[in-house]
Tab-separated table of N, CA and C in Angstrom:
chain	number	residue	atom	x	y	z
Y	1	GLU	N	0.830	-1.197	0.000
Y	1	GLU	CA	0.000	0.000	0.000
Y	1	GLU	C	0.873	1.259	0.000
Y	2	ALA	N	1.950	1.235	0.775
Y	2	ALA	CA	2.835	2.406	0.838
Y	2	ALA	C	3.436	2.711	-0.535
Y	3	ILE	N	3.804	1.676	-1.265
Y	3	ILE	CA	4.404	1.883	-2.590
Y	3	ILE	C	3.352	2.408	-3.569
Y	4	ARG	N	2.126	1.926	-3.442
Y	4	ARG	CA	1.066	2.424	-4.311
Y	4	ARG	C	0.824	3.908	-4.065
Y	5	LEU	N	0.865	4.289	-2.798
Y	5	LEU	CA	0.634	5.691	-2.451
Y	5	LEU	C	1.829	6.569	-2.791
Y	6	ARG	N	3.017	6.028	-2.575
Y	6	ARG	CA	4.254	6.781	-2.843
Y	6	ARG	C	5.276	5.867	-3.488
Y	7	PRO	N	5.229	5.734	-4.808
Y	7	PRO	CA	6.160	4.822	-5.482
Y	7	PRO	C	7.627	5.213	-5.341
Y	8	ASP	N	7.885	6.415	-4.837
Y	8	ASP	CA	9.268	6.865	-4.652
Y	8	ASP	C	9.751	6.675	-3.216
Y	9	PHE	N	9.043	5.890	-2.414
Y	9	PHE	CA	9.350	5.675	-0.997
Y	9	PHE	C	10.338	4.508	-0.868
Y	10	ALA	N	11.615	4.836	-0.841
Y	10	ALA	CA	12.682	3.837	-0.859
Y	10	ALA	C	12.591	2.846	0.301
Y	11	ILE	N	12.241	3.317	1.474
Y	11	ILE	CA	12.164	2.420	2.634
Y	11	ILE	C	11.112	1.337	2.410
Y	12	ALA	N	10.002	1.704	1.783
Y	12	ALA	CA	8.956	0.716	1.512
Y	12	ALA	C	9.465	-0.347	0.535
Y	13	TRP	N	10.196	0.062	-0.496
Y	13	TRP	CA	10.770	-0.904	-1.446
Y	13	TRP	C	11.727	-1.851	-0.719
Y	14	SER	N	12.553	-1.289	0.166
Y	14	SER	CA	13.510	-2.109	0.901
Y	14	SER	C	12.792	-3.079	1.838
Y	15	ASN	N	11.756	-2.596	2.509
Y	15	ASN	CA	10.992	-3.472	3.406
Y	15	ASN	C	10.309	-4.598	2.631
Y	16	LEU	N	9.741	-4.258	1.483
Y	16	LEU	CA	9.097	-5.271	0.646
Y	16	LEU	C	10.132	-6.290	0.158
Y	17	ALA	N	11.305	-5.819	-0.185
Y	17	ALA	CA	12.382	-6.719	-0.597
Y	17	ALA	C	12.694	-7.719	0.511
Y	18	GLY	N	12.727	-7.233	1.747
Y	18	GLY	CA	12.997	-8.116	2.884
Y	18	GLY	C	11.950	-9.208	3.025
Y	19	VAL	N	10.702	-8.867	2.767
Y	19	VAL	CA	9.623	-9.861	2.829
Y	19	VAL	C	9.844	-10.931	1.759
Y	20	PHE	N	10.153	-10.492	0.541
Y	20	PHE	CA	10.388	-11.456	-0.533
Y	20	PHE	C	11.606	-12.335	-0.244
Y	21	LYS	N	12.646	-11.733	0.327
Y	21	LYS	CA	13.843	-12.518	0.661
Y	21	LYS	C	13.491	-13.592	1.684
Y	22	GLU	N	12.731	-13.220	2.698
Y	22	GLU	CA	12.330	-14.181	3.731
Y	22	GLU	C	11.464	-15.301	3.154
Y	23	GLU	N	10.719	-14.997	2.106
Y	23	GLU	CA	9.860	-15.990	1.456
Y	23	GLU	C	10.618	-16.834	0.437
Y	24	GLY	N	11.923	-16.584	0.309
Y	24	GLY	CA	12.737	-17.359	-0.606
Y	24	GLY	C	12.763	-16.845	-2.034
Y	25	GLN	N	12.154	-15.702	-2.260
Y	25	GLN	CA	12.128	-15.105	-3.595
Y	25	GLN	C	13.254	-14.069	-3.689
Y	26	VAL	N	14.469	-14.582	-3.682
Y	26	VAL	CA	15.648	-13.735	-3.576
Y	26	VAL	C	15.835	-12.853	-4.809
Y	27	GLY	N	15.520	-13.368	-5.985
Y	27	GLY	CA	15.637	-12.577	-7.201
Y	27	GLY	C	14.756	-11.335	-7.167
Y	28	THR	N	13.534	-11.503	-6.696
Y	28	THR	CA	12.623	-10.358	-6.558
Y	28	THR	C	13.158	-9.403	-5.506
Y	29	ALA	N	13.675	-9.947	-4.422
Y	29	ALA	CA	14.241	-9.107	-3.366
Y	29	ALA	C	15.382	-8.254	-3.910
Y	30	VAL	N	16.256	-8.863	-4.696
Y	30	VAL	CA	17.379	-8.127	-5.286
Y	30	VAL	C	16.861	-6.964	-6.127
Y	31	ALA	N	15.858	-7.230	-6.950
Y	31	ALA	CA	15.290	-6.173	-7.803
Y	31	ALA	C	14.716	-5.036	-6.959
Y	32	TYR	N	14.049	-5.380	-5.882
Y	32	TYR	CA	13.438	-4.345	-5.043
Y	32	TYR	C	14.479	-3.577	-4.231
Y	33	TYR	N	15.521	-4.253	-3.767
Y	33	TYR	CA	16.606	-3.516	-3.100
Y	33	TYR	C	17.262	-2.549	-4.085
Y	34	ARG	N	17.439	-2.997	-5.316
Y	34	ARG	CA	18.023	-2.111	-6.335
Y	34	ARG	C	17.119	-0.899	-6.585
Y	35	GLU	N	15.822	-1.111	-6.568
Y	35	GLU	CA	14.897	0.013	-6.742
Y	35	GLU	C	15.010	0.978	-5.561
Y	36	ALA	N	15.111	0.451	-4.358
Y	36	ALA	CA	15.278	1.303	-3.176
Y	36	ALA	C	16.544	2.146	-3.302
Y	37	ILE	N	17.604	1.543	-3.784
Y	37	ILE	CA	18.879	2.251	-3.949
Y	37	ILE	C	18.777	3.288	-5.069
Y	38	ARG	N	18.072	2.942	-6.136
Y	38	ARG	CA	17.879	3.908	-7.225
Y	38	ARG	C	17.161	5.156	-6.710
Y	39	LEU	N	16.185	4.934	-5.833
Y	39	LEU	CA	15.404	6.045	-5.285
Y	39	LEU	C	16.169	6.820	-4.213
Y	40	ALA	N	17.023	6.132	-3.486
Y	40	ALA	CA	17.780	6.755	-2.390
Y	40	ALA	C	19.216	6.229	-2.443
Y	41	PRO	N	20.049	6.821	-3.286
Y	41	PRO	CA	21.401	6.305	-3.514
Y	41	PRO	C	22.309	6.271	-2.285
Y	42	ARG	N	21.922	6.907	-1.202
Y	42	ARG	CA	22.748	6.889	0.010
Y	42	ARG	C	22.094	6.049	1.112
Y	43	PHE	N	21.284	5.088	0.727
Y	43	PHE	CA	20.533	4.218	1.641
Y	43	PHE	C	21.411	3.017	1.996
Y	44	ALA	N	22.265	3.197	2.990
Y	44	ALA	CA	23.260	2.182	3.349
Y	44	ALA	C	22.627	0.840	3.716
Y	45	ASP	N	21.518	0.860	4.419
Y	45	ASP	CA	20.867	-0.390	4.815
Y	45	ASP	C	20.430	-1.186	3.587
Y	46	ALA	N	19.927	-0.492	2.571
Y	46	ALA	CA	19.497	-1.180	1.353
Y	46	ALA	C	20.700	-1.830	0.659
Y	47	TYR	N	21.830	-1.139	0.638
Y	47	TYR	CA	23.036	-1.733	0.051
Y	47	TYR	C	23.461	-2.981	0.824
Y	48	SER	N	23.424	-2.905	2.141
Y	48	SER	CA	23.833	-4.052	2.949
Y	48	SER	C	22.878	-5.227	2.747
Y	49	ASN	N	21.582	-4.934	2.724
Y	49	ASN	CA	20.598	-5.990	2.508
Y	49	ASN	C	20.716	-6.568	1.094
Y	50	LEU	N	20.982	-5.706	0.123
Y	50	LEU	CA	21.227	-6.184	-1.244
Y	50	LEU	C	22.421	-7.129	-1.251
Y	51	GLY	N	23.473	-6.745	-0.540
Y	51	GLY	CA	24.649	-7.608	-0.450
Y	51	GLY	C	24.307	-8.981	0.109
Y	52	ASN	N	23.490	-9.019	1.149
Y	52	ASN	CA	23.090	-10.307	1.726
Y	52	ASN	C	22.322	-11.156	0.715
Y	53	ALA	N	21.409	-10.507	-0.017
Y	53	ALA	CA	20.621	-11.239	-1.011
Y	53	ALA	C	21.518	-11.757	-2.143
Y	54	LEU	N	22.417	-10.910	-2.606
Y	54	LEU	CA	23.330	-11.325	-3.670
Y	54	LEU	C	24.227	-12.479	-3.210
Y	55	LYS	N	24.700	-12.377	-1.982
Y	55	LYS	CA	25.553	-13.445	-1.442
Y	55	LYS	C	24.770	-14.753	-1.372
Y	56	GLU	N	23.502	-14.665	-1.000
Y	56	GLU	CA	22.655	-15.856	-0.945
Y	56	GLU	C	22.509	-16.485	-2.335
Y	57	GLN	N	22.557	-15.665	-3.361
Y	57	GLN	CA	22.479	-16.161	-4.738
Y	57	GLN	C	23.832	-16.649	-5.260
Y	58	GLY	N	24.875	-16.515	-4.437
Y	58	GLY	CA	26.202	-16.944	-4.848
Y	58	GLY	C	26.967	-15.897	-5.641
Y	59	GLN	N	26.465	-14.691	-5.668
Y	59	GLN	CA	27.110	-13.602	-6.406
Y	59	GLN	C	28.017	-12.813	-5.459
Y	60	VAL	N	29.100	-13.448	-5.056
Y	60	VAL	CA	29.978	-12.900	-4.016
Y	60	VAL	C	30.599	-11.570	-4.434
Y	61	GLU	N	31.043	-11.458	-5.678
Y	61	GLU	CA	31.692	-10.212	-6.118
Y	61	GLU	C	30.706	-9.036	-6.093
Y	62	GLU	N	29.484	-9.275	-6.567
Y	62	GLU	CA	28.475	-8.210	-6.523
Y	62	GLU	C	28.099	-7.881	-5.086
Y	63	ALA	N	28.014	-8.909	-4.251
Y	63	ALA	CA	27.712	-8.686	-2.839
Y	63	ALA	C	28.802	-7.835	-2.193
Y	64	LEU	N	30.037	-8.158	-2.517
Y	64	LEU	CA	31.175	-7.407	-2.002
Y	64	LEU	C	31.044	-5.926	-2.368
Y	65	SER	N	30.672	-5.637	-3.597
Y	65	SER	CA	30.487	-4.242	-4.035
Y	65	SER	C	29.381	-3.559	-3.250
Y	66	ALA	N	28.307	-4.285	-2.993
Y	66	ALA	CA	27.191	-3.706	-2.240
Y	66	ALA	C	27.612	-3.390	-0.802
Y	67	PHE	N	28.320	-4.317	-0.170
Y	67	PHE	CA	28.778	-4.072	1.201
Y	67	PHE	C	29.776	-2.909	1.248
Y	68	LYS	N	30.656	-2.834	0.244
Y	68	LYS	CA	31.609	-1.721	0.202
Y	68	LYS	C	30.874	-0.390	0.069
Y	69	ALA	N	29.816	-0.370	-0.718
Y	69	ALA	CA	29.016	0.853	-0.856
Y	69	ALA	C	28.374	1.218	0.484
Y	70	ALA	N	27.853	0.217	1.186
Y	70	ALA	CA	27.206	0.475	2.478
Y	70	ALA	C	28.175	1.109	3.476
Y	71	VAL	N	29.394	0.572	3.568
Y	71	VAL	CA	30.350	1.116	4.538
Y	71	VAL	C	30.943	2.446	4.065
Y	72	ALA	N	30.965	2.674	2.759
Y	72	ALA	CA	31.426	3.976	2.256
Y	72	ALA	C	30.429	5.065	2.636
Y	73	ILE	N	29.159	4.721	2.578
Y	73	ILE	CA	28.104	5.680	2.923
Y	73	ILE	C	28.046	5.890	4.435
Y	74	ARG	N	28.143	4.789	5.178
Y	74	ARG	CA	28.073	4.842	6.651
Y	74	ARG	C	29.248	4.078	7.244
Y	75	PRO	N	30.371	4.767	7.418
Y	75	PRO	CA	31.571	4.088	7.931
Y	75	PRO	C	31.390	3.465	9.322
Y	76	ASP	N	30.377	3.895	10.059
Y	76	ASP	CA	30.143	3.360	11.401
Y	76	ASP	C	29.133	2.208	11.403
Y	77	PHE	N	28.798	1.660	10.252
Y	77	PHE	CA	27.790	0.614	10.094
Y	77	PHE	C	28.431	-0.745	10.364
Y	78	ALA	N	28.420	-1.147	11.634
Y	78	ALA	CA	29.116	-2.364	12.066
Y	78	ALA	C	28.620	-3.616	11.346
Y	79	VAL	N	27.319	-3.750	11.180
Y	79	VAL	CA	26.766	-4.936	10.527
Y	79	VAL	C	27.276	-5.041	9.087
Y	80	ALA	N	27.330	-3.925	8.382
Y	80	ALA	CA	27.825	-3.939	7.004
Y	80	ALA	C	29.309	-4.314	6.966
Y	81	HIS	N	30.087	-3.836	7.946
Y	81	HIS	CA	31.502	-4.226	8.018
Y	81	HIS	C	31.621	-5.738	8.251
Y	82	SER	N	30.766	-6.264	9.113
Y	82	SER	CA	30.775	-7.700	9.386
Y	82	SER	C	30.383	-8.492	8.136
Y	83	ASN	N	29.370	-8.011	7.418
Y	83	ASN	CA	28.941	-8.679	6.185
Y	83	ASN	C	30.042	-8.623	5.122
Y	84	LEU	N	30.690	-7.477	5.016
Y	84	LEU	CA	31.804	-7.326	4.080
Y	84	LEU	C	32.916	-8.321	4.420
Y	85	ALA	N	33.209	-8.439	5.696
Y	85	ALA	CA	34.242	-9.382	6.139
Y	85	ALA	C	33.864	-10.815	5.791
Y	86	SER	N	32.608	-11.145	5.921
Y	86	SER	CA	32.142	-12.484	5.578
Y	86	SER	C	32.363	-12.770	4.087
Y	87	CYS	N	32.107	-11.775	3.253
Y	87	CYS	CA	32.349	-11.913	1.809
Y	87	CYS	C	33.837	-12.085	1.522
Y	88	LEU	N	34.644	-11.298	2.206
Y	88	LEU	CA	36.090	-11.422	2.016
Y	88	LEU	C	36.555	-12.827	2.389
Y	89	HIS	N	35.996	-13.355	3.458
Y	89	HIS	CA	36.320	-14.716	3.881
Y	89	HIS	C	35.945	-15.711	2.793
Y	90	ASP	N	34.741	-15.569	2.253
Y	90	ASP	CA	34.280	-16.480	1.200
Y	90	ASP	C	35.176	-16.413	-0.037
Y	91	ARG	N	35.783	-15.285	-0.241
Y	91	ARG	CA	36.677	-15.067	-1.377
Y	91	ARG	C	38.100	-15.568	-1.106
Y	92	GLY	N	38.346	-15.948	0.158
Y	92	GLY	CA	39.661	-16.455	0.522
Y	92	GLY	C	40.589	-15.425	1.122
Y	93	ASP	N	40.098	-14.217	1.327
Y	93	ASP	CA	40.912	-13.145	1.926
Y	93	ASP	C	40.728	-13.183	3.444
Y	94	LEU	N	41.417	-14.124	4.072
Y	94	LEU	CA	41.242	-14.329	5.510
Y	94	LEU	C	41.772	-13.164	6.333
Y	95	ALA	N	42.872	-12.564	5.890
Y	95	ALA	CA	43.425	-11.412	6.616
Y	95	ALA	C	42.466	-10.229	6.536
Y	96	GLY	N	41.929	-9.977	5.354
Y	96	GLY	CA	40.961	-8.892	5.184
Y	96	GLY	C	39.701	-9.137	5.989
Y	97	ALA	N	39.268	-10.389	6.025
Y	97	ALA	CA	38.076	-10.748	6.795
Y	97	ALA	C	38.299	-10.507	8.284
Y	98	ALA	N	39.444	-10.939	8.800
Y	98	ALA	CA	39.740	-10.754	10.226
Y	98	ALA	C	39.804	-9.276	10.568
Y	99	LYS	N	40.442	-8.499	9.703
Y	99	LYS	CA	40.538	-7.060	9.941
Y	99	LYS	C	39.146	-6.428	9.962
Y	100	GLY	N	38.296	-6.812	9.024
Y	100	GLY	CA	36.943	-6.273	8.955
Y	100	GLY	C	36.106	-6.658	10.162
Y	101	LEU	N	36.243	-7.892	10.611
Y	101	LEU	CA	35.491	-8.338	11.785
Y	101	LEU	C	35.952	-7.605	13.046
Y	102	LYS	N	37.247	-7.411	13.166
Y	102	LYS	CA	37.764	-6.670	14.330
Y	102	LYS	C	37.234	-5.238	14.317
Y	103	HIS	N	37.186	-4.650	13.132
Y	103	HIS	CA	36.659	-3.284	13.016
Y	103	HIS	C	35.175	-3.258	13.385
Y	104	ALA	N	34.426	-4.249	12.935
Y	104	ALA	CA	32.999	-4.330	13.262
Y	104	ALA	C	32.801	-4.416	14.776
Y	105	VAL	N	33.631	-5.213	15.438
Y	105	VAL	CA	33.532	-5.360	16.897
Y	105	VAL	C	33.904	-4.054	17.594
Y	106	GLN	N	34.879	-3.337	17.052
Y	106	GLN	CA	35.222	-2.029	17.630
Y	106	GLN	C	34.035	-1.077	17.533
Y	107	LEU	N	33.336	-1.137	16.406
Y	107	LEU	CA	32.183	-0.252	16.209
Y	107	LEU	C	31.002	-0.663	17.074
Y	108	ASP	N	30.813	-1.964	17.247
Y	108	ASP	CA	29.689	-2.478	18.039
Y	108	ASP	C	30.149	-3.706	18.798
Y	109	PRO	N	30.625	-3.509	20.032
Y	109	PRO	CA	31.135	-4.629	20.829
Y	109	PRO	C	30.095	-5.709	21.121
Y	110	ASP	N	28.817	-5.397	20.914
Y	110	ASP	CA	27.759	-6.361	21.195
Y	110	ASP	C	27.243	-7.063	19.936
Y	111	LEU	N	27.992	-7.003	18.851
Y	111	LEU	CA	27.579	-7.612	17.586
Y	111	LEU	C	27.940	-9.102	17.598
Y	112	PRO	N	26.966	-9.972	17.828
Y	112	PRO	CA	27.281	-11.402	18.017
Y	112	PRO	C	27.874	-12.063	16.770
Y	113	ASP	N	27.392	-11.734	15.574
Y	113	ASP	CA	27.911	-12.384	14.368
Y	113	ASP	C	29.399	-12.126	14.190
Y	114	ALA	N	29.820	-10.890	14.442
Y	114	ALA	CA	31.235	-10.562	14.287
Y	114	ALA	C	32.089	-11.343	15.275
Y	115	HIS	N	31.626	-11.419	16.527
Y	115	HIS	CA	32.372	-12.191	17.532
Y	115	HIS	C	32.429	-13.670	17.138
Y	116	ASN	N	31.296	-14.186	16.705
Y	116	ASN	CA	31.223	-15.594	16.318
Y	116	ASN	C	32.162	-15.881	15.150
Y	117	ASN	N	32.173	-15.007	14.161
Y	117	ASN	CA	33.013	-15.237	12.992
Y	117	ASN	C	34.491	-15.042	13.270
Y	118	LEU	N	34.805	-14.255	14.297
Y	118	LEU	CA	36.207	-14.115	14.691
Y	118	LEU	C	36.724	-15.395	15.350
Y	119	GLY	N	35.788	-16.167	15.902
Y	119	GLY	CA	36.188	-17.446	16.504
Y	119	GLY	C	36.465	-17.240	17.906
């Protein structure tokens, strides 16, 4: 309904993308996250969520770009740093992954995924 009323409402596109991702319709989610980003190019959360969806599709390089965009927009975005580190790990860059996870923990000491991935 929000999109029908305001088709330029980026947050609504991102929220709808999240619903589709949870329902297993990752391709649709990717398209909707991209629409959210088109409408709000500095929407760091949408970039991070897009990265997660792309990574789920096995598109690690594209996911990496999305996470890099998220942290460029919001350098204090601990979750995006953690997600970026996870992509680096999947790519075999263990040193880069460890550095990213440590940075994520510095930004948010209570971030469980970063602690878990650090081991």
